[in-house]
């Protein structure tokens, strides 16, 4: 595991937002030991890049058309005699922002596969729709298997006719079907291969770690202190794949100029910035998608399935493949590497090496993991023993790598950056805040992209007993930017003590695509809060604009907080009623308030109004014992798909409600009550004590 060795100034990381690094950032380092490895076979050298699979277009034949809305739905093809009979496409709730006609069928064209030239007539699935953006949630595609003993390898066919491998999410040989997920409508093909079908004994796509990997080592940053292996592997994959057609120089020697200094006066290089922004961009779906993909592959696919898929994908896409590796749960560590070639080490093909770039070991062209075809087992690499892959065809990024590259080519020197200024009502860096809940306001002068949203990420900053800087987790707050004036005003909630605040403006491009905007903020922005710390802090955020989700908390007495009754008699208080989308809303019970130990505080959500914008995905964070030795945070996520503005009583139920959690705090002197916890609520909240009637509350209820 690698820990922070660089403290980045906030102006160098303008596009950073909160990054949840539960697994891959929890390790992202070497396994700490050196596992047994066989003698390496020949390392693939920098040979000319080969040609991949070739797609020849045919006629599209749409078999099924169905309207899919924000609530989701399933499309099944029942068309015997067609090549896509039995295909099923499952849209989850929230995948689409509105209702769209989805057409599904097949393409009469053909793909010539290099992984097995004998494969002909492999079906090409077509999914067409007017919506051209990315799905908010992954759409699952299940296809019948023609050969239950073979390995299905899913691809999507991009606009240039090239194949990009998709993440295989499962094989059910008993049912004779396999599945993968996608974030976009496209054309897909799923060839089935066996190890014996692959004719090439050695393969390399003209990639070398000493030329195409990063020159810097994966030592992390202030924002990703445990490592940035996923982003470094993904950016190296993207850069090397596109470099061949653009004539750009190889990555290893690029972007090594100094662009700034950290707190300790150490140089920050262009590659440092690229690594951090790339990792932030792709890792946001780790907990909710990519870690699940790896788990599904390891659980439902054999080692041979994964080896065949990785090798075939390299041959047919001529693109390096991001691999997930871990130590089978022996620690929290996981890691990302980039496979770029393979070689069989014996004529009988009983042993093969997958050659890869490891961001922990820059410039090392001799790293590999061995696979035994006779025992069907991967060998170890350092302490890592389990291997899966993540397809480049379903990578989803919050900032496109093109934007990161554009900034890198300008050396991140402030050229063409948006200008941010704060007005006099906002605290200056180093000042004391007037209260826990403040509004930070100012103006942004946009450049190439008009800023329409300002995000502020807030986290605690403190020194440990050794005098080292430590950081809490970021919490995001968002507000709109006025298109004419560039003014913004974002309500934020501070932590007790010193708070670091990072600005992330964004703008909307064509077809609803959002891009983050580089800016010139050059000051580390620190604001101090001296108020008592929170015993309970509940934070609600959600992901849709112009929608209204409300936070409700009921305390053990039966009193409650919501938008029309913010404060309980015990002192628990709701700070904001956000009616225009995203949140945040907070409920706080301070250490100086009345605390009911050993009894449940119940947290609920109500979808008051979607304003015809459809479902919303919510996130609720519950922090207990702020700043104390048993400070802990729980996170709950889900979706609300139905809204109802008239069903807003604290004990109301229905599809527009979600019961989130029950919070129990242990009595300070009691050994019989366990450590403070928050458990997922299983049922609707029941009234524990008499509370004012709805008619009494209604007279205080504001118009909405």
XYZ file of C-alpha atoms in Angstrom:
704
model
C 0.000 0.000 0.000
C 1.249 3.477 -0.800
C 0.433 6.518 1.276
C 0.362 10.193 0.418
C 3.695 11.634 -0.655
C 2.373 14.707 -2.428
C 0.116 17.453 -1.095
C -1.408 19.035 -4.196
C -2.437 22.672 -4.141
C -6.123 22.976 -4.819
C -5.593 25.064 -7.940
C -3.740 22.242 -9.614
C -6.629 19.877 -9.148
C -9.614 21.977 -10.200
C -11.513 19.000 -11.485
C -11.242 16.836 -8.410
C -14.387 15.815 -6.634
C -15.090 13.287 -3.935
C -13.745 9.906 -4.955
C -14.970 6.807 -3.221
C -11.976 4.502 -2.988
C -13.277 1.585 -0.997
C -11.347 -1.171 -2.702
C -9.145 -0.212 -5.562
C -7.900 2.918 -3.829
C -7.818 0.993 -0.590
C -4.843 -0.851 -1.964
C -3.683 0.183 -5.395
C -0.206 -0.747 -4.308
C 2.022 -3.737 -4.512
C 0.918 -6.725 -2.523
C 3.783 -6.117 -0.169
C 5.566 -9.334 -0.733
C 6.807 -11.276 -3.730
C 4.722 -14.228 -4.701
C 6.270 -17.234 -6.395
C 6.440 -16.724 -10.152
C 7.780 -18.963 -12.907
C 10.660 -17.917 -15.063
C 9.462 -15.365 -17.577
C 8.986 -16.211 -21.185
C 10.069 -13.783 -23.867
C 8.759 -10.306 -23.202
C 6.869 -8.978 -26.211
C 8.926 -6.239 -27.806
C 7.900 -3.032 -29.557
C 6.730 -4.664 -32.747
C 4.604 -2.836 -35.338
C 1.013 -2.564 -34.200
C -1.089 -5.356 -35.753
C -4.531 -4.945 -37.262
C -7.515 -5.995 -35.192
C -10.861 -7.493 -36.082
C -12.617 -5.961 -39.082
C -16.318 -5.072 -39.205
C -18.114 -5.023 -42.558
C -21.462 -3.192 -42.300
C -24.656 -4.784 -43.494
C -28.342 -3.929 -43.391
C -29.976 -3.197 -40.044
C -33.147 -5.160 -39.354
C -35.135 -3.952 -36.334
C -37.270 -6.723 -34.831
C -38.668 -5.124 -31.670
C -39.554 -1.532 -30.813
C -40.554 -0.635 -27.288
C -40.870 2.556 -25.283
C -38.599 2.538 -22.227
C -39.038 5.261 -19.633
C -37.358 6.435 -16.482
C -38.861 3.539 -14.533
C -36.939 1.093 -16.702
C -38.148 -1.992 -18.500
C -37.157 -5.172 -20.301
C -36.946 -5.867 -24.026
C -36.957 -9.528 -25.085
C -36.478 -10.705 -28.643
C -38.696 -13.644 -29.514
C -37.877 -14.132 -33.184
C -37.010 -17.752 -34.000
C -34.814 -18.114 -37.029
C -33.073 -14.772 -36.513
C -29.517 -14.500 -35.159
C -30.620 -12.550 -32.080
C -33.518 -14.715 -30.946
C -33.556 -14.964 -27.149
C -31.617 -11.752 -26.458
C -32.840 -9.819 -23.411
C -32.041 -6.176 -22.561
C -32.801 -4.981 -19.026
C -33.030 -1.221 -18.385
C -32.970 -0.493 -14.631
C -34.879 2.394 -13.109
C -33.042 5.654 -13.610
C -30.998 4.516 -16.612
C -32.889 6.900 -18.913
C -34.013 10.432 -18.012
C -37.272 10.185 -19.961
C -39.238 7.864 -22.254
C -37.595 6.822 -25.528
C -38.444 4.406 -28.309
C -35.808 1.685 -28.324
C -35.359 -0.422 -31.429
C -33.568 -3.756 -31.192
C -32.581 -6.125 -33.975
C -29.513 -7.223 -35.892
C -27.041 -6.167 -38.572
C -26.560 -8.474 -41.560
C -22.893 -7.475 -41.761
C -19.938 -9.489 -40.566
C -16.938 -9.262 -38.260
C -13.670 -10.951 -39.229
C -12.076 -11.946 -35.924
C -8.298 -12.206 -35.626
C -8.613 -14.234 -32.421
C -10.244 -17.030 -34.425
C -10.422 -16.473 -38.203
C -12.687 -19.514 -38.498
C -15.508 -17.657 -36.754
C -18.063 -16.492 -39.316
C -21.627 -15.316 -39.043
C -21.373 -14.195 -35.408
C -24.567 -12.219 -34.704
C -24.362 -8.434 -34.517
C -26.946 -7.032 -32.101
C -28.309 -3.558 -32.859
C -29.813 -1.222 -30.239
C -31.032 2.119 -31.626
C -32.639 5.061 -29.844
C -32.877 8.839 -30.136
C -31.148 9.333 -26.783
C -27.421 9.721 -27.483
C -26.159 10.307 -23.956
C -24.746 7.729 -21.567
C -27.124 5.712 -19.417
C -27.084 6.813 -15.776
C -27.169 3.173 -14.656
C -25.719 0.148 -16.481
C -28.046 -1.698 -18.851
C -27.678 -5.483 -18.781
C -27.692 -7.471 -22.019
C -28.157 -11.245 -21.858
C -27.445 -13.337 -24.953
C -27.891 -17.070 -25.649
C -24.736 -19.171 -25.948
C -24.228 -21.231 -29.074
C -21.470 -23.351 -27.502
C -21.746 -23.853 -23.745
C -18.139 -25.027 -23.500
C -16.710 -21.895 -25.109
C -16.020 -18.460 -23.631
C -18.233 -15.571 -24.796
C -16.306 -12.306 -25.309
C -18.612 -9.263 -25.676
C -17.646 -6.234 -27.776
C -19.269 -3.078 -28.949
C -18.557 -1.812 -32.456
C -17.601 1.857 -32.365
C -18.212 4.494 -35.024
C -14.944 3.653 -36.776
C -15.848 -0.023 -37.019
C -13.340 -1.001 -34.334
C -14.125 -3.460 -31.578
C -13.967 -2.429 -27.926
C -14.293 -5.191 -25.380
C -17.101 -4.991 -22.832
C -16.894 -6.315 -19.287
C -18.195 -9.863 -19.111
C -20.502 -9.998 -16.082
C -21.543 -13.615 -16.034
C -21.776 -17.005 -17.709
C -24.590 -19.409 -16.857
C -23.741 -22.583 -18.724
C -26.710 -24.428 -17.238
C -29.082 -21.925 -18.836
C -26.839 -21.467 -21.854
C -26.498 -17.698 -21.610
C -23.974 -14.975 -20.864
C -24.320 -11.319 -19.916
C -22.543 -7.988 -20.086
C -23.493 -4.388 -19.326
C -23.383 -1.183 -21.331
C -23.759 2.542 -20.703
C -24.742 3.346 -24.290
C -26.816 2.148 -27.221
C -24.707 0.681 -29.998
C -23.954 -2.413 -32.040
C -22.650 -5.408 -30.125
C -21.207 -8.785 -31.019
C -20.339 -11.723 -28.786
C -18.009 -14.292 -30.384
C -17.431 -17.542 -28.503
C -13.920 -18.933 -28.330
C -11.981 -21.795 -26.838
C -8.360 -21.682 -25.823
C -7.424 -24.062 -28.627
C -9.021 -21.708 -31.184
C -6.551 -18.884 -30.552
C -3.899 -19.329 -33.242
C -1.333 -16.785 -32.096
C 1.418 -17.993 -29.745
C 2.720 -14.508 -28.957
C 0.980 -11.161 -29.230
C 1.936 -7.563 -28.559
C 0.240 -4.403 -29.774
C 3.415 -2.264 -29.911
C 2.979 -1.214 -26.284
C 5.864 -1.023 -23.818
C 5.696 0.215 -20.210
C 9.027 1.990 -20.739
C 7.484 3.981 -23.580
C 3.723 3.975 -23.106
C 3.253 3.872 -19.340
C 3.678 6.735 -16.881
C 7.215 7.708 -15.922
C 6.051 8.645 -12.425
C 5.319 5.922 -9.887
C 1.899 5.343 -8.362
C 2.425 7.114 -5.039
C -0.997 8.729 -4.803
C -1.877 12.326 -4.085
C -3.696 14.438 -1.549
C -6.944 13.471 -3.219
C -6.220 9.751 -3.671
C -3.736 9.055 -0.912
C -3.718 5.271 -1.318
C -2.908 5.271 -5.010
C -4.157 6.098 -8.482
C -3.528 2.821 -10.291
C -6.969 2.614 -11.919
C -6.730 6.063 -13.486
C -3.106 5.605 -14.557
C -3.863 2.254 -16.205
C -6.980 3.601 -17.926
C -5.282 6.773 -19.199
C -2.274 4.819 -20.481
C -4.670 2.476 -22.302
C -6.600 5.372 -23.862
C -3.516 7.394 -24.777
C -1.614 4.522 -26.380
C -4.680 3.355 -28.320
C -5.356 6.805 -29.774
C -1.708 7.809 -30.220
C -1.248 5.549 -33.228
C -3.691 7.607 -35.296
C -2.657 11.065 -34.062
C 1.124 10.901 -34.173
C 1.500 12.059 -30.564
C 4.672 11.203 -28.688
C 4.715 8.221 -26.347
C 3.363 8.900 -22.859
C 6.453 7.977 -20.825
C 8.406 11.038 -21.945
C 5.461 13.456 -22.012
C 4.259 15.990 -19.414
C 7.288 15.807 -17.120
C 7.679 19.563 -16.649
C 7.030 21.148 -13.272
C 3.598 22.747 -12.972
C 3.708 23.748 -9.296
C 4.890 22.938 -5.782
C 3.278 21.039 -2.936
C 3.165 22.189 0.704
C 6.645 20.857 1.344
C 8.149 22.521 -1.702
C 8.343 19.360 -3.808
C 7.834 19.576 -7.556
C 4.452 18.645 -8.981
C 4.824 17.384 -12.536
C 2.335 17.352 -15.367
C 2.097 13.554 -15.119
C 1.156 13.900 -11.432
C -1.827 16.021 -12.406
C -2.801 13.695 -15.263
C -2.691 10.680 -12.936
C -4.885 12.282 -10.285
C -7.461 13.700 -12.656
C -7.647 10.450 -14.634
C -8.125 8.403 -11.494
C -10.803 10.760 -10.210
C -12.542 10.595 -13.573
C -12.918 6.825 -13.882
C -13.061 5.640 -10.291
C -16.354 7.192 -9.248
C -18.276 4.072 -10.297
C -15.950 1.713 -8.483
C -18.236 0.904 -5.566
C -21.425 0.791 -7.594
C -20.223 -0.911 -10.777
C -16.611 -1.896 -11.416
C -16.073 -3.802 -8.173
C -19.287 -5.719 -8.889
C -18.038 -6.559 -12.390
C -14.829 -8.000 -10.957
C -16.748 -9.973 -8.331
C -19.156 -11.367 -10.948
C -16.310 -12.433 -13.209
C -14.411 -14.153 -10.430
C -17.558 -15.849 -9.120
C -19.325 -16.820 -12.350
C -16.496 -17.223 -14.866
C -13.698 -19.764 -14.723
C -10.040 -18.784 -14.771
C -9.899 -20.079 -18.336
C -12.854 -17.876 -19.294
C -10.993 -14.835 -18.017
C -7.699 -15.810 -19.663
C -9.391 -16.451 -23.020
C -11.372 -13.195 -22.811
C -8.289 -11.107 -21.994
C -6.105 -12.613 -24.721
C -8.834 -12.587 -27.376
C -9.755 -8.995 -26.531
C -6.164 -7.841 -26.973
C -6.002 -9.508 -30.392
C -9.355 -8.276 -31.707
C -9.349 -4.740 -30.272
C -5.571 -4.166 -30.474
C -6.006 -2.247 -27.237
C -4.460 -2.874 -23.813
C -6.862 -4.295 -21.249
C -7.272 -2.974 -17.700
C -7.041 -5.864 -15.246
C -8.349 -5.969 -11.697
C -6.250 -7.992 -9.238
C -6.670 -8.695 -5.527
C -5.529 -11.085 -2.809
C -8.815 -12.969 -2.336
C -9.919 -10.860 0.608
C -6.829 -11.310 2.769
C -6.615 -7.531 2.968
C -8.491 -4.510 1.671
C -5.912 -4.137 -1.070
C -6.790 -4.343 -4.725
C -4.896 -3.068 -7.701
C -5.248 -2.185 -11.386
C -2.695 -3.106 -14.048
C -2.724 -2.927 -17.852
C -2.302 -6.080 -19.957
C -0.684 -5.415 -23.339
C 0.465 -8.796 -24.633
C 0.858 -12.489 -23.954
C 3.189 -15.303 -24.900
C 2.964 -19.058 -24.550
C 6.148 -20.349 -22.952
C 6.006 -23.875 -24.339
C 5.045 -25.488 -27.616
C 2.335 -27.545 -25.929
C 0.671 -24.311 -24.728
C 0.527 -25.516 -21.137
C 1.940 -22.270 -19.812
C 1.376 -18.675 -20.872
C 2.374 -15.271 -19.533
C 0.197 -12.177 -19.673
C 2.537 -9.181 -19.868
C 1.422 -5.995 -18.184
C 2.255 -2.472 -17.109
C 2.099 -1.896 -13.354
C 1.834 1.778 -12.313
C 3.739 0.852 -9.155
C 6.783 -0.089 -11.253
C 7.204 2.510 -14.023
C 9.344 1.569 -16.997
C 9.491 -2.148 -16.154
C 8.997 -4.131 -19.374
C 9.375 -7.547 -17.727
C 6.299 -7.925 -15.529
C 3.881 -10.779 -16.128
C 1.394 -13.136 -14.529
C 1.489 -16.804 -15.488
C -1.501 -18.921 -16.467
C -1.322 -22.732 -16.557
C -3.619 -24.131 -19.219
C -3.262 -27.678 -17.870
C -4.326 -26.853 -14.284
C -6.442 -23.867 -15.359
C -4.956 -21.622 -12.677
C -3.337 -18.214 -12.553
C -0.056 -17.926 -10.735
C 0.502 -15.144 -8.243
C 1.935 -11.682 -8.734
C 3.392 -10.281 -5.543
C 0.562 -11.064 -3.071
C -2.211 -10.910 -5.664
C -3.913 -14.172 -6.597
C -7.200 -13.271 -8.335
C -7.494 -11.677 -11.763
C -10.363 -10.160 -13.754
C -10.670 -7.549 -16.498
C -12.605 -4.316 -17.083
C -13.600 -3.596 -20.671
C -12.637 -0.313 -22.290
C -16.030 -0.359 -23.991
C -17.892 0.287 -20.739
C -15.514 2.660 -18.969
C -17.432 5.696 -17.793
C -15.629 8.893 -16.863
C -16.687 12.083 -15.140
C -14.056 14.067 -17.051
C -13.165 12.954 -20.534
C -9.527 12.098 -21.045
C -9.427 14.481 -24.015
C -9.910 17.362 -21.557
C -7.129 16.128 -19.306
C -4.820 15.750 -22.297
C -5.661 19.267 -23.489
C -4.675 20.685 -20.113
C -1.514 18.607 -20.032
C -0.468 19.845 -23.458
C -0.741 23.402 -22.066
C 1.350 22.269 -19.083
C -1.529 23.226 -16.763
C -0.054 26.724 -16.723
C -3.250 28.738 -16.401
C -3.654 29.433 -20.102
C -7.329 29.618 -21.057
C -8.572 28.861 -17.553
C -11.840 30.135 -16.107
C -11.421 32.778 -13.383
C -13.095 32.336 -9.974
C -13.522 35.164 -7.456
C -15.447 35.150 -4.171
C -17.487 38.109 -2.977
C -17.257 39.882 0.353
C -19.979 37.819 2.016
C -17.889 34.637 1.788
C -15.223 33.928 4.423
C -11.642 34.455 3.327
C -9.191 31.572 3.541
C -8.092 31.149 7.156
C -11.094 32.959 8.607
C -13.637 31.695 11.116
C -17.072 30.810 9.738
C -20.165 32.378 11.268
C -21.819 28.982 11.652
C -21.871 25.390 10.497
C -24.113 26.180 7.546
C -22.860 29.012 5.342
C -23.259 30.200 1.769
C -20.146 30.672 -0.375
C -20.849 33.029 -3.245
C -18.913 34.663 -6.019
C -18.451 34.772 -9.760
C -16.851 32.607 -12.435
C -15.711 34.067 -15.743
C -16.067 31.219 -18.245
C -13.741 30.665 -21.183
C -14.413 27.967 -23.807
C -17.254 26.263 -21.946
C -19.985 28.203 -20.154
C -20.115 27.193 -16.501
C -23.635 26.314 -15.374
C -22.898 24.531 -12.107
C -20.478 25.029 -9.229
C -19.557 22.155 -6.942
C -17.717 22.699 -3.675
C -16.087 19.707 -1.996
C -15.509 20.097 1.751
C -13.403 17.944 4.072
C -11.678 18.135 7.451
C -7.952 18.912 7.652
C -5.968 18.115 10.785
C -2.545 17.080 12.030
C -2.035 13.714 13.693
C 0.158 13.071 16.711
C 3.204 12.821 14.422
C 2.557 16.213 12.879
C 1.511 14.762 9.511
C -1.388 16.271 7.577
C -4.505 14.092 7.524
C -7.723 14.568 5.602
C -11.301 13.431 6.007
C -13.595 12.383 3.175
C -14.889 14.987 0.764
C -18.544 15.973 0.892
C -19.997 17.639 -2.206
C -22.308 20.659 -2.353
C -23.680 22.008 -5.625
C -25.317 25.172 -6.871
C -26.270 26.728 -10.186
C -24.228 29.360 -11.999
C -26.207 32.191 -13.584
C -25.579 32.032 -17.304
C -25.597 35.800 -17.839
C -23.644 37.059 -14.830
C -21.590 33.997 -13.891
C -22.644 34.439 -10.263
C -23.087 31.470 -7.922
C -24.138 30.949 -4.298
C -23.618 27.472 -2.853
C -24.847 26.475 0.633
C -22.252 24.289 2.366
C -22.107 22.539 5.722
C -18.783 22.652 7.570
C -17.122 20.173 9.896
C -15.907 21.234 13.315
C -12.297 22.378 13.051
C -10.442 23.281 9.853
C -12.175 22.664 6.512
C -10.553 22.482 3.078
C -12.834 23.570 0.230
C -12.156 22.678 -3.421
C -14.019 24.279 -6.335
C -15.227 22.246 -9.331
C -17.210 24.186 -11.945
C -18.847 22.350 -14.836
C -20.714 23.087 -18.045
C -23.145 21.246 -20.281
C -22.211 20.330 -23.844
C -24.326 19.025 -26.699
C -26.766 16.185 -26.065
C -26.654 16.878 -22.343
C -23.035 15.866 -21.855
C -21.403 17.539 -18.857
C -17.765 18.620 -18.833
C -15.703 19.830 -15.893
C -14.001 23.198 -16.338
C -10.395 24.017 -15.522
C -9.974 27.225 -13.522
C -7.353 29.532 -12.069
C -8.040 29.314 -8.325
C -4.568 29.568 -6.810
C -5.291 29.718 -3.097
C -5.747 26.799 -0.760
C -9.131 27.647 0.717
C -9.384 26.815 4.432
C -12.300 27.824 6.675
C -12.515 27.117 10.410
C -15.617 26.193 12.416
C -15.473 26.443 16.213
C -18.991 25.208 16.949
C -19.560 22.020 18.968
C -19.126 18.876 16.921
C -22.015 16.770 15.677
C -23.106 13.654 17.509
C -25.237 12.768 14.487
C -24.870 14.376 11.064
C -27.143 13.144 8.258
C -26.492 14.397 4.726
C -28.783 13.880 1.725
C -27.727 14.445 -1.885
C -29.213 13.264 -5.179
C -28.332 13.344 -8.864
C -31.090 15.188 -10.736
C -31.674 18.841 -11.498
C -34.982 20.589 -10.769
C -36.256 17.888 -8.401
C -37.185 17.920 -4.717
C -36.334 15.132 -2.275
C -36.916 15.828 1.415
C -35.010 14.512 4.415
C -36.961 13.415 7.501
C -35.450 12.403 10.860
C -37.588 11.193 13.758
C -35.980 11.099 17.193
C -36.725 8.558 19.959
C -39.371 10.841 21.522
C -41.398 10.830 18.320
C -40.545 14.425 17.467
C -39.234 14.954 13.973
C -37.511 17.343 11.575
C -38.556 17.998 7.990
C -38.945 20.955 5.652
C -41.989 22.337 7.484
C -40.733 21.650 11.024
C -36.961 22.032 10.987
C -36.043 21.704 14.676
C -36.909 19.133 17.326
C -37.321 19.941 20.999
C -34.046 18.106 21.671
C -32.147 20.413 19.305
C -31.844 18.298 16.154
C -32.187 20.607 13.182
C -32.631 20.424 9.401
C -30.620 23.164 7.743
C -31.858 23.535 4.144
C -34.913 22.696 2.109
C -33.445 22.316 -1.377
C -36.237 22.292 -3.965
C -34.190 22.714 -7.166
C -32.212 19.484 -7.278
C -29.055 17.800 -5.989
C -29.162 18.926 -2.343
C -27.519 18.824 0.045
C -29.820 18.757 3.025
C -28.394 18.117 6.505
C -29.790 17.129 9.857
C -27.499 17.782 12.819
C -27.663 16.807 16.477
C -24.750 18.459 18.304
C -22.894 17.184 21.347
C -24.456 20.050 23.326
C -28.011 19.018 22.391
C -30.162 16.483 24.215
C -29.007 13.029 23.106
C -31.222 9.949 23.500
C -28.806 7.067 23.997
C -29.749 3.474 23.279
C -32.878 4.355 21.284
C -33.381 4.711 17.533
C -33.258 7.871 15.463
C -35.024 7.042 12.210
C -34.002 8.483 8.839
C -36.411 8.635 5.894
C -36.641 10.266 2.473
C -39.641 11.537 0.552
C -39.752 12.347 -3.161
C -41.866 15.508 -2.988
C -41.685 16.434 -6.678
C -39.803 15.262 -9.754
C -41.100 18.200 -11.853
C -41.425 15.716 -14.731
C -37.702 14.943 -14.570
C -38.151 11.302 -13.599
C -36.369 9.138 -11.029
C -33.540 10.337 -8.821
C -30.645 8.373 -7.378
C -30.005 9.445 -3.796
C -27.082 9.127 -1.402
C -27.447 9.449 2.355
C -24.369 9.716 4.567
C -24.699 9.287 8.306
C -21.749 10.459 10.373
C -21.605 9.657 14.080
C -19.326 11.120 16.764
C -17.703 13.821 14.640
C -14.079 14.377 15.617
C -14.101 11.712 18.334
C -12.008 8.554 18.376
C -15.007 6.491 17.259
C -15.925 8.871 14.424
C -17.637 6.724 11.771
C -19.635 7.310 8.589
C -22.221 5.095 6.880
C -23.401 5.527 3.293
C -26.709 4.405 1.777
C -27.689 4.767 -1.888
C -30.797 3.992 -3.859
C -33.396 5.389 -6.242
C -36.784 7.043 -5.873
C -38.888 6.707 -9.004
C -42.272 8.115 -7.915
C -43.029 11.543 -6.444
C -46.119 12.752 -4.577
C -46.343 16.252 -3.119
C -49.468 15.494 -1.077
C -48.077 12.443 0.721
C -45.577 14.237 2.972
C -46.597 13.381 6.533
C -43.773 11.990 8.694
C -45.477 8.592 8.966
C -46.781 8.376 5.406
C -45.737 5.460 3.226
C -45.724 4.541 -0.432
C -43.485 4.269 -3.455
C -42.489 7.918 -3.006
C -40.895 7.090 0.376
C -37.652 5.351 1.347
C -36.771 4.179 4.857
C -33.026 4.681 5.081
C -31.660 3.759 8.504
C -32.080 3.573 12.255
C -29.304 5.159 14.310
C -28.518 4.004 17.845
C -25.958 5.748 20.043
C -24.476 3.827 22.999
C -24.812 5.296 26.449
C -21.384 6.573 27.558
C -21.366 4.439 30.712
C -23.139 1.358 29.383
C -21.254 -1.773 28.389
C -24.405 -3.551 27.261
C -25.077 -1.300 24.287
C -22.844 -1.899 21.260
C -20.783 0.690 19.396
C -22.788 3.391 17.671
C -24.323 2.056 14.509
C -26.723 2.811 11.716
C -28.711 -0.102 10.321
C -30.738 -0.253 7.136
C -34.411 0.284 7.884
C -36.610 -2.646 6.876
C -40.049 -1.141 7.245
C -41.948 2.095 7.530
C -41.350 4.194 10.621
C -44.004 3.832 13.287
C -44.988 6.601 15.680
C -43.194 6.137 19.018
C -44.880 8.975 20.903
C -47.542 11.572 20.411
C -46.481 14.394 18.119
C -48.309 17.517 16.962
C -51.010 16.708 14.441
C -50.596 17.413 10.760
C -53.205 20.149 10.969
C -51.133 21.882 13.640
C -47.964 21.483 11.631
C -49.637 22.661 8.434
C -50.009 26.238 9.593
C -46.214 26.474 9.723
C -45.775 24.720 6.399
C -44.381 27.025 3.697
C -45.871 27.140 0.214
C -43.870 25.152 -2.348
